[in-house]
Coordinates of C-alpha atoms and ligand atoms in Angstrom, one line a residue:
X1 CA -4.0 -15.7 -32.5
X2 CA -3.6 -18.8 -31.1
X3 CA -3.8 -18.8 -26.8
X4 CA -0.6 -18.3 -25.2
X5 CA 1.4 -20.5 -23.5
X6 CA 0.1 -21.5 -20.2
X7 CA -3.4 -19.2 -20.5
X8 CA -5.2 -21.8 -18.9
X9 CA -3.5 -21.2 -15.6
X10 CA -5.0 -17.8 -15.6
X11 CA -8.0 -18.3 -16.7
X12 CA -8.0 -20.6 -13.8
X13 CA -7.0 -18.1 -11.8
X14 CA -9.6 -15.3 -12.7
X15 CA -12.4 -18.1 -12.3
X16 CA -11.0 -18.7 -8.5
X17 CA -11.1 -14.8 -8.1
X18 CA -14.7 -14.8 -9.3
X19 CA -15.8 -17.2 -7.3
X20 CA -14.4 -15.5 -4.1
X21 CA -16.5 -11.7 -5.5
X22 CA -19.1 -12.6 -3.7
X23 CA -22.6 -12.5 -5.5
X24 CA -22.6 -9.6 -7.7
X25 CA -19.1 -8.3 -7.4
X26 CA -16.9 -6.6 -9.4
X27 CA -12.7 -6.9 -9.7
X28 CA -10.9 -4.2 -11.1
X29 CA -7.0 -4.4 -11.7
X30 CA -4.8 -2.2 -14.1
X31 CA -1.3 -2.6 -14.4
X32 CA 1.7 -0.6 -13.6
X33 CA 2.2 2.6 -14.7
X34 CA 5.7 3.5 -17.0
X35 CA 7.8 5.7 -14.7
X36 CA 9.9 8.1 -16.6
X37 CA 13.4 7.8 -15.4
X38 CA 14.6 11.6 -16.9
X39 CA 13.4 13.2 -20.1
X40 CA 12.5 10.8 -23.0
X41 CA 13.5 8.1 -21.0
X42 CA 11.3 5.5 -19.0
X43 CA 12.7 3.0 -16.3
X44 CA 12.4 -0.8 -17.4
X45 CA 9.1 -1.6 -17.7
X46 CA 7.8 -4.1 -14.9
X47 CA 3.9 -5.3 -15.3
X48 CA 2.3 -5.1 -12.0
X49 CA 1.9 -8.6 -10.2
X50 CA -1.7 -9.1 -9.2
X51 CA -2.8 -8.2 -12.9
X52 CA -0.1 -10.7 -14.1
X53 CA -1.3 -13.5 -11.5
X54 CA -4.1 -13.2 -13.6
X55 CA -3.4 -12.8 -17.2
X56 CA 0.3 -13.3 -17.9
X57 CA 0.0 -10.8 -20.2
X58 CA 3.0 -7.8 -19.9
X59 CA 2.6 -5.1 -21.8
X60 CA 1.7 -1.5 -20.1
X61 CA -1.6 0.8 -20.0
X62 CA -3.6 -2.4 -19.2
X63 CA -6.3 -3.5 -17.3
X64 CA -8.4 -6.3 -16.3
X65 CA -12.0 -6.4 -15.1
X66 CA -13.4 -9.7 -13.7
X67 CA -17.0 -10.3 -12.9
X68 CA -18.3 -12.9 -10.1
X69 CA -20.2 -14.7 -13.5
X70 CA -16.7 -15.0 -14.6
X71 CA -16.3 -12.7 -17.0
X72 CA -12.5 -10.9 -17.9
X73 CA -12.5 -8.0 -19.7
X74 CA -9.4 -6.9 -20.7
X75 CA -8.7 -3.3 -21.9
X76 CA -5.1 -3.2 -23.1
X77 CA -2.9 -1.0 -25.9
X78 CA -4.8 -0.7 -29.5
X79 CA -2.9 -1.4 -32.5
X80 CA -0.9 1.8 -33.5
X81 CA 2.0 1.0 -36.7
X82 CA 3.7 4.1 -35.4
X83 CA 3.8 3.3 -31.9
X84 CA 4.6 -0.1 -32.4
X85 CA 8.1 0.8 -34.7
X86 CA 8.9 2.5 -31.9
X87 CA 8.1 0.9 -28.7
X88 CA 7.4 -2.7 -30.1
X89 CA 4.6 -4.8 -31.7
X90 CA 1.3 -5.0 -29.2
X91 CA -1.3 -7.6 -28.9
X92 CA -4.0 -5.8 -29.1
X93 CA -8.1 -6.1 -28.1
X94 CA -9.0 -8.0 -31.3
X95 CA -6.3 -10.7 -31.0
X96 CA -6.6 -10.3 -26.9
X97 CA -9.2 -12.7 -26.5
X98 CA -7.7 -15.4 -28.9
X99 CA -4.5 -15.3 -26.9
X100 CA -5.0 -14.7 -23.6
X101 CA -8.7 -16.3 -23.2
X102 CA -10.1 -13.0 -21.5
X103 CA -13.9 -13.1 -22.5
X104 CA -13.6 -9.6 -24.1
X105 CA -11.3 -7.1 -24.8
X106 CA -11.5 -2.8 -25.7
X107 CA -8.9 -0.5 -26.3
X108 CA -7.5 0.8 -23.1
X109 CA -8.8 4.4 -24.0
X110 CA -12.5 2.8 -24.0
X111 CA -11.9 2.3 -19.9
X112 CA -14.2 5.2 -18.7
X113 CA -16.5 4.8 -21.3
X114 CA -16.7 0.8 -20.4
X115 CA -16.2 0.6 -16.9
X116 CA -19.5 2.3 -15.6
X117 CA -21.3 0.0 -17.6
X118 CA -20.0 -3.2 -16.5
X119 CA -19.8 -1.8 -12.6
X120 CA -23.7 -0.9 -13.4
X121 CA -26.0 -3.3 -11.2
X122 CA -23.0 -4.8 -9.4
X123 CA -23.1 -4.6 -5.5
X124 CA -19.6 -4.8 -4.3
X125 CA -16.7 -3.3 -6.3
X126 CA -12.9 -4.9 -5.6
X127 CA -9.9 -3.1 -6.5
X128 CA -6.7 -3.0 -4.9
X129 CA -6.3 0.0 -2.2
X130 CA -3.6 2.3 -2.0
X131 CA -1.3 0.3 -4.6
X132 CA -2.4 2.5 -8.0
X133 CA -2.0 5.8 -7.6
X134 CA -5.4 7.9 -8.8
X135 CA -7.4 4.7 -8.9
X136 CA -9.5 5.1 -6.6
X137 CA -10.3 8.7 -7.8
X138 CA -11.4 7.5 -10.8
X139 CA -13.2 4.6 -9.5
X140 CA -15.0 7.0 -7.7
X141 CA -15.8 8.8 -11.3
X142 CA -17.3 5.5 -12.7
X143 CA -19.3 5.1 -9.7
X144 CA -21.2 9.0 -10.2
X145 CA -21.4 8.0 -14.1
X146 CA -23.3 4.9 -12.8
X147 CA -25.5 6.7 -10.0
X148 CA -26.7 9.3 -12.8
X149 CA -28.2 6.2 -14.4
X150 CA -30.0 5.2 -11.1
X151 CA -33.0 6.9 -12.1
X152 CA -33.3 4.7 -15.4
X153 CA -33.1 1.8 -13.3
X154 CA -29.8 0.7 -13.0
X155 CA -28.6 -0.2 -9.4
X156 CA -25.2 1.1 -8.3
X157 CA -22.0 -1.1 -5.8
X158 CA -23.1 -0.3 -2.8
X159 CA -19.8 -1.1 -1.0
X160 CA -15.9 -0.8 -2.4
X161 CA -13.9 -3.7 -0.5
X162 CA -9.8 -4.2 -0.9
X163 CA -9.4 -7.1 -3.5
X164 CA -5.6 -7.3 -2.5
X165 CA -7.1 -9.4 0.7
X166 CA -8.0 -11.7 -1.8
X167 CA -5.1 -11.8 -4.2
X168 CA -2.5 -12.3 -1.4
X169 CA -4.3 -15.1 0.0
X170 CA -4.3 -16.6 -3.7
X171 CA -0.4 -15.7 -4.2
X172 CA 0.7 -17.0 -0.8
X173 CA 0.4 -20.3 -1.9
X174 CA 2.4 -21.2 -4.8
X175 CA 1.1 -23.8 -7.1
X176 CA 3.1 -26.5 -9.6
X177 CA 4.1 -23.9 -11.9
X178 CA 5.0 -21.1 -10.0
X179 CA 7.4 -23.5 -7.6
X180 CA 8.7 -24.7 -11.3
X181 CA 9.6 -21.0 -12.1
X182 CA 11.3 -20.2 -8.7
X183 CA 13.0 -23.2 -8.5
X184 CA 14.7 -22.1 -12.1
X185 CA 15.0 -18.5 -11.1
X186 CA 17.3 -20.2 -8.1
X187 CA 19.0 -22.0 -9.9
X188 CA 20.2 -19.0 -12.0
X189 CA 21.1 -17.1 -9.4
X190 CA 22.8 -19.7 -7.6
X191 CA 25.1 -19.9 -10.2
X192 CA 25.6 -16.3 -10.4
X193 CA 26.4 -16.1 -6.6
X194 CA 29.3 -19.1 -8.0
X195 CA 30.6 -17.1 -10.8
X196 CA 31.2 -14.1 -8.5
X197 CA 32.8 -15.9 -5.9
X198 CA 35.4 -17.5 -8.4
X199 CA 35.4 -14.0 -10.1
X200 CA 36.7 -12.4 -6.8
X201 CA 39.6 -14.9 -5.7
X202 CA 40.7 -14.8 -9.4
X203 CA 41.4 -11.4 -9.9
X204 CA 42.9 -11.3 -5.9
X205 CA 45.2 -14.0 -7.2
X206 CA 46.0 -12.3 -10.3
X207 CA 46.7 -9.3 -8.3
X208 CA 43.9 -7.1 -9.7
X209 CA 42.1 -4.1 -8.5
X210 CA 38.7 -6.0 -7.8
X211 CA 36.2 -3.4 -7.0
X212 CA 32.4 -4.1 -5.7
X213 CA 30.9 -3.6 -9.5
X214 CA 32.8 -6.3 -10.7
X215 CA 31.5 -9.0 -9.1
X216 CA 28.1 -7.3 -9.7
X217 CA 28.7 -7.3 -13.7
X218 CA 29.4 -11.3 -12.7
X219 CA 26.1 -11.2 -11.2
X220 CA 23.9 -9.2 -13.9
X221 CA 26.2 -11.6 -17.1
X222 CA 24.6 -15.0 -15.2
X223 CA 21.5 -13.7 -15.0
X224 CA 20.8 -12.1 -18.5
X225 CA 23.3 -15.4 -20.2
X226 CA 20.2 -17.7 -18.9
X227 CA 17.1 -15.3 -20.3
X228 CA 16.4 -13.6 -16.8
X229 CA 15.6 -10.0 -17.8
X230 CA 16.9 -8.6 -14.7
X231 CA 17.7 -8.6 -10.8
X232 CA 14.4 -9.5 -8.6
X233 CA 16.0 -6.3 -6.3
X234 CA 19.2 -4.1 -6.5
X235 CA 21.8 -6.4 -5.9
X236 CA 24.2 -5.8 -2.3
X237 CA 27.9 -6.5 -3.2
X238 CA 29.2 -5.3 0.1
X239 CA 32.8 -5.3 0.7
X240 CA 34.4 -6.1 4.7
X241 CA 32.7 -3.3 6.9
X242 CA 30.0 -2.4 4.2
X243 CA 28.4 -5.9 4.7
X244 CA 27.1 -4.1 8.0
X245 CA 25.1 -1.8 6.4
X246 CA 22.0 -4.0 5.7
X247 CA 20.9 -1.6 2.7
X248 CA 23.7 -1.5 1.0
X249 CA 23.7 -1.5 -2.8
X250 CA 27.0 -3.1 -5.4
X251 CA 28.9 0.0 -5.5
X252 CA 32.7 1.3 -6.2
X253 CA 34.4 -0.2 -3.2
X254 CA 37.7 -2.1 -3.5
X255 CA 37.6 -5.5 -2.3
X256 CA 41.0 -6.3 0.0
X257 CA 42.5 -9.8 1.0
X258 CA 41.8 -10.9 4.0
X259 CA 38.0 -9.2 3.8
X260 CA 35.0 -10.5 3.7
X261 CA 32.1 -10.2 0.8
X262 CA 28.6 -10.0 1.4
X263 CA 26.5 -10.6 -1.5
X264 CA 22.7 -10.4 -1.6
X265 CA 21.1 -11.2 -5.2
X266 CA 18.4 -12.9 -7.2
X267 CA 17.6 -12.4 -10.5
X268 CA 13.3 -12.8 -11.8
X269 CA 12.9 -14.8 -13.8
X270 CA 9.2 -15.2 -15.8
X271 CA 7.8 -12.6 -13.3
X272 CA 9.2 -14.4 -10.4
X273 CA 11.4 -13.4 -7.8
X274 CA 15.1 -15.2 -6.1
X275 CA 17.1 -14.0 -3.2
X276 CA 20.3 -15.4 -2.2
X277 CA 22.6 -14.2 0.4
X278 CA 26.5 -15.4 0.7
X279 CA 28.8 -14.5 2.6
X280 CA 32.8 -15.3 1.2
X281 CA 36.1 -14.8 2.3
X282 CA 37.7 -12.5 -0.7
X283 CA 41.0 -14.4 -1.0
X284 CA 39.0 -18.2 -0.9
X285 CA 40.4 -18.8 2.9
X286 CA 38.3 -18.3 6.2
X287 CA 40.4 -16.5 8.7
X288 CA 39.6 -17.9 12.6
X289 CA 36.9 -15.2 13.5
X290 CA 35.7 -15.1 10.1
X291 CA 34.7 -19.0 10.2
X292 CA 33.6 -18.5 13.9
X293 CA 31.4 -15.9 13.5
X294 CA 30.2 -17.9 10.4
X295 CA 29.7 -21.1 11.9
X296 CA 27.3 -19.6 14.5
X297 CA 25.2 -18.0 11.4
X298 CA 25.1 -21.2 9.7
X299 CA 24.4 -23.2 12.8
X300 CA 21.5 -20.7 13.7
X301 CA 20.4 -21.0 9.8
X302 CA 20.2 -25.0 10.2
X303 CA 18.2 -24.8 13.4
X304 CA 15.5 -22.2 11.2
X305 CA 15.5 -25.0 8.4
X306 CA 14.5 -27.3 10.8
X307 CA 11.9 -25.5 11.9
X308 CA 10.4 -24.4 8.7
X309 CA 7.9 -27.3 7.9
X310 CA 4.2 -27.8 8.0
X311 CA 2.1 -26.9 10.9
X312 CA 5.0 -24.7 12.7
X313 CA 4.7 -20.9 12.5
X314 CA 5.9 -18.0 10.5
X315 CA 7.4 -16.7 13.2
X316 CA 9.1 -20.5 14.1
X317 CA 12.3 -20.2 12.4
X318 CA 12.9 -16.8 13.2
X319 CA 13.1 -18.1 17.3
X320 CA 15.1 -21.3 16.8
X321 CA 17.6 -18.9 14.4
X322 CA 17.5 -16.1 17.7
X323 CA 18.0 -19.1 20.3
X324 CA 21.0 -20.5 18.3
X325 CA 23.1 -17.0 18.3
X326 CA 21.8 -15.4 21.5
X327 CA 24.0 -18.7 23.0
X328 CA 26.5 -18.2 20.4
X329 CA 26.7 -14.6 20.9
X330 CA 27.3 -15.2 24.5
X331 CA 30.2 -18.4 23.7
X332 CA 32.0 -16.4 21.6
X333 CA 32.5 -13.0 23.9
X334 CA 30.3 -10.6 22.2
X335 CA 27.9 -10.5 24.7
X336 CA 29.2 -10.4 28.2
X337 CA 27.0 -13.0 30.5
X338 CA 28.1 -11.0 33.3
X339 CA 26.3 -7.8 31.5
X340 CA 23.4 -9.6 30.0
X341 CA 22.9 -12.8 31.7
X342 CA 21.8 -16.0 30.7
X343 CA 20.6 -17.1 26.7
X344 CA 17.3 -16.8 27.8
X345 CA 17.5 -13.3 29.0
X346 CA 19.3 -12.4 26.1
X347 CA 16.0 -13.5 23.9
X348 CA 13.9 -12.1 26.2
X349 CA 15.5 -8.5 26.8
X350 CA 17.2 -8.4 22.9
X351 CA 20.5 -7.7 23.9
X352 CA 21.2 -9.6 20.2
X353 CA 19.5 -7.1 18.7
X354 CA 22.6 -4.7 18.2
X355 CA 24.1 -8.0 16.1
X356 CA 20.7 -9.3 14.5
X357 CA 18.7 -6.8 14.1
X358 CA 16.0 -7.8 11.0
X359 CA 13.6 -11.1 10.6
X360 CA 14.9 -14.4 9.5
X361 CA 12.6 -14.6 6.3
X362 CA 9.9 -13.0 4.4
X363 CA 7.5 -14.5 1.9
X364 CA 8.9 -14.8 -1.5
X365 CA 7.2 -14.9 -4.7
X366 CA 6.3 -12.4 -7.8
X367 CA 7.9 -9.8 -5.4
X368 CA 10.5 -10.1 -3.5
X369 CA 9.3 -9.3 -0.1
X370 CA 6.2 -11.4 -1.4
X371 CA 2.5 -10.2 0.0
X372 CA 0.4 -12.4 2.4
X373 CA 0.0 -11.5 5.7
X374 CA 2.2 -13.2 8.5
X375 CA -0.9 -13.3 10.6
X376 CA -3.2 -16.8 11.0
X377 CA -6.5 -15.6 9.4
X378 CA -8.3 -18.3 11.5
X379 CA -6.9 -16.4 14.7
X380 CA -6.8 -13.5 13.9
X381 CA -9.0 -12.1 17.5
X382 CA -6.3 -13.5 19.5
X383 CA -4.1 -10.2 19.6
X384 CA -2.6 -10.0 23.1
X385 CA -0.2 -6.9 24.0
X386 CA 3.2 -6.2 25.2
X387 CA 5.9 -3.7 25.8
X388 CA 8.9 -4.0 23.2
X389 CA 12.0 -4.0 25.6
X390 CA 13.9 -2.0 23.8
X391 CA 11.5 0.6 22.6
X392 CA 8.9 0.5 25.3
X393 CA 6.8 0.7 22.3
X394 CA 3.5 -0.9 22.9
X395 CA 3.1 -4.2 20.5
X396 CA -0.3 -6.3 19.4
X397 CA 0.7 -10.1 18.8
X398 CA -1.8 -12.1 16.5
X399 CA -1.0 -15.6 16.3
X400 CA 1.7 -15.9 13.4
X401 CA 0.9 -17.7 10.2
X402 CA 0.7 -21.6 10.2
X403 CA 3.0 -23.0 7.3
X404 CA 1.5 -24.6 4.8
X405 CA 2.8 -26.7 1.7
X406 CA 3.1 -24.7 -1.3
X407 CA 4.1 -21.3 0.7
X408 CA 7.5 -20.2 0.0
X409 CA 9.7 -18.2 2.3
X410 CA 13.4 -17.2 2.7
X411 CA 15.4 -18.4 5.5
X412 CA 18.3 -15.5 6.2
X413 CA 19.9 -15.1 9.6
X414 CA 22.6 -13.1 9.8
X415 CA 25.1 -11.2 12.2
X416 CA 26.4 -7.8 11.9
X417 CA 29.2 -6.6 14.5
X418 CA 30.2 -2.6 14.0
X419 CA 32.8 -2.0 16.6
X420 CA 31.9 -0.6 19.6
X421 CA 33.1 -1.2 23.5
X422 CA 33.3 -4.4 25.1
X423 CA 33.1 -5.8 21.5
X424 CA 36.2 -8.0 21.1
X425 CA 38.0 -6.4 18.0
X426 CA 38.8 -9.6 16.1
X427 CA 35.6 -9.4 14.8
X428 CA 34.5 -6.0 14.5
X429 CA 33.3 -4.9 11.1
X430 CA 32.7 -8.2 9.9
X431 CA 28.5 -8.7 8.4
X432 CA 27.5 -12.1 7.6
X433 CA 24.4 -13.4 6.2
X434 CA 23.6 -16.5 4.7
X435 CA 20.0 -16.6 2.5
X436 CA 18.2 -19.5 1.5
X437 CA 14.7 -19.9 -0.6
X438 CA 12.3 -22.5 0.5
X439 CA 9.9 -24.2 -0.5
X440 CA 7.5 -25.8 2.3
X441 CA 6.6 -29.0 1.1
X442 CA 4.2 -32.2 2.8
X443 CA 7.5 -33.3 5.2
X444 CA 9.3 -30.4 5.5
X445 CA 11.2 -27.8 3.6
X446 CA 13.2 -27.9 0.3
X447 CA 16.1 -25.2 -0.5
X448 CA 16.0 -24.4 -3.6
X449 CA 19.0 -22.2 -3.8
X450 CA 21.6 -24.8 -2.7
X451 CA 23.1 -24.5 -6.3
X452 CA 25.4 -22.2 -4.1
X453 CA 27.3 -23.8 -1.3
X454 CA 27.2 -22.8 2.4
X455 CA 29.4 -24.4 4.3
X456 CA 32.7 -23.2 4.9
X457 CA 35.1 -25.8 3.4
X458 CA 33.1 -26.5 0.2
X459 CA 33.2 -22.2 -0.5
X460 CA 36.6 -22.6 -0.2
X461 CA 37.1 -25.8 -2.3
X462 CA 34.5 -23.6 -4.7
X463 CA 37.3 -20.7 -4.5
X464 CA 40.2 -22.9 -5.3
X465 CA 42.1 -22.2 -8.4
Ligands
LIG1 N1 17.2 -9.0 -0.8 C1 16.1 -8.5 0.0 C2 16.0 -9.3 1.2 O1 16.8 -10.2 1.5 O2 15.0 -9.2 2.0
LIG2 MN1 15.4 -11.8 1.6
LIG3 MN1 18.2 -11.0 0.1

């Protein structure tokens, strides 16, 4: 079989992960389990993303074991005519090697035969902690097969480390082709987030009953029309005071003139994840409040863009977005100065909190909330402590990540008012967030999402019959 497309990547990949095994070590990833859903039927399938990083290869009851020499050993599905007329055709371990460059490959029901032998004489053993359920157990298993052999010579890992450390520091940093697939998976949903704008003012025009799942079956057409096999994450389509529920999933709702819709969605697209986040007026037309309360979103959105570039901080963004609608929070009458004070003591004490109460961005990447930690490695000591106001709970800082190009994040401020006293009521039950994807590059940032406009007049123009 001739090698797939794009096996040199991983190949690259795995020899990056061997290099970082230390002398002697030993990777060990499987991929995800199937998940029935109820009897005789299984959930969609979705590979597991560290073993894909590595392999690009999708099919289930896999799994992949890399030595620091660089050796992959793949154990994966065996050839089966029955199974296959009913589940699909698999690769299998003789034509494994020829198309996915592993070094080796055995029938996935040869694992606990195979695995004490290559984990014999191997000092440190990788795998990724509490993320396979039962793996460890059976690690454990290969590790007594290999101590009974001690006494024939054969020395035994002496240590079992967490090789998700090292994957997430290889995935946080996206490389040509990965930032290639995301930008297309944004582009996608982009226009999916178009279709189900224009969707929505449509039907309002042609006085239709336009209900939550329809601009969802908008959503999920887009997607599917341009070869994505499905959302990255259930898709929100939250009509007027749902939008303030911050989990809310596309449901039954009806969609009124006047309202407001809040949609978060993103398809995946070639294992890689989008998330977009607009936030429309149903009928096409901004009501005052409505583009207010938007406007200071938007600004406070601009501000986090600004500050999402090389050399600032993780946590950059998410201060220039809270400093931009503490003061707007405060202009427009939601906060009362004479309550709360000044900006500054609004940041301080997080009297925005009951309006914004979740992070500007996350890492994005093969998962959605992407892995990586937020922390600077290099500074990782430096923890100082604090008291959260709100909570009193006791908090350890660490210095927050340092951008880097090539690390892709989401920029999402947003602004949630349930009504309550002292809020003015023009804009109670309004939720507003506005999501962008970006990429940090040498200068700066680039959105890859804009496919989808933001600002208020070009939504509107967007709306226009
Ligand atoms: N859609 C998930 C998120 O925005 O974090
Ligand atoms: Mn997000
Ligand atoms: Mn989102």
């Amino acid at each position: 079989m001739p090698l797939t497309a794009n096996a040199a990547l991983y190949t690259q990949r795995r020899a990056d992960l061997a290099t970082l095994l230390g002398r002697d070590g030993i990777a060990i990833i499987p991929t995800a389990p199937e998940r029935q859903r109820n009897r005789d039927s299984d959930f969609l399938y979705r590979h597991d993303s560290y073993f894909y990083y590595l392999t690009g290869f999708t099919e289930p009851n896999a799994c992949l074991i890399v030595t620091s020499d660089g050796h992959a050993t793949l154990f994966c599905q065996p050839k089966d005519l029955e199974r296959e007329i009913w589940d699909g055709i698999r690769l299998g371990p003789h034509a494994a090697p020829g198309a996915l460059a592993v070094s080796a490959a055995y029938s996935i029901a040869d694992l606990d035969q195979q695995a004490p032998r290559l984990l014999e004489n191997k000092s440190t053993v990788w795998y990724p902690f509490a993320t396979h359920k039962g793996l460890e157990t059976r690690v454990d298993g290969w590790l007594s097969s290999v101590r009974a052999r001690v006494r024939f010579g054969a020395l035994c890992p002496e240590s079992q480390r967490d090789l998700c450390a090292l994957l997430d520091e290889m995935r946080l940093v996206k490389d040509t082709h990965e930032q290639d697939v995301m930008r297309r998976a944004a582009h996608i949903s982009a226009g999916a987030h178009v279709r189900a704008m224009k969707r929505c003012a449509n039907m309002l025009r042609a006085g239709q009953d336009v209900r939550e799942y329809h601009l969802d079956a908008e959503l999920l057409h887009e997607f599917r029309q341009h070869g994505s096999p499905y959302p990255a994450y259930g898709s929100i389509v939250a009509a007027g005071a749902n939008a303030c529920v911050l989990h809310y999933r596309a449901d039954t709702a009806p969609i009124h003139d006047g309202e407001l819709v809040l949609i978060d969605a993103g398809c995946e697209l070639d294992g890689y994840a989008s998330d977009i986040t607009r936030t429309f007026p149903a009928n096409g037309k901004f009501t005052g409040p409505q583009r207010d309360l938007y406007n200071l979103v938007l600004a406070s959105q601009d501000a986090a863009i600004a500050a999402t570039c090389p050399g600032k901080r993780f946590v950059d963004p998410h201060e220039a977005t809270v400093a931009v609608l503490a003061q707007g929070l405060l202009d427009l009458g939601l906060l009362d100065k004479s309550k709360v004070g000044s900006a500054q003591d609004v940041i301080e004490n997080r009297s925005y909190f009951q309006f914004y109460m979740h992070r500007t961005g996350h890492w994005l990447g093969m998962d959605v909330h992407d892995c990586g930690s937020y922390n600077e490695p290099s500074e990782i000591g430096n923890s100082t402590e604090r008291r959260d106001p709100l909570s009193n709970e006791l908090i350890q800082s660490r210095p927050s990540r340092i951008l880097r190009p090539g690390m892709v994040l989401t920029i999402e401020p947003g602004l949630y008012v349930r009504p309550a006293e002292g809020v003015p009521a023009q804009f109670h039950n309004i939720g507003i967030r506005i999501e962008d994807d970006a990429i940090v590059t040498e200068e700066g940032c680039e959105l890859i999402t804009r496919g989808v406009p933001v600002k208020t007049d070009e939504i509107e123009a967007l709306m226009r019959p």
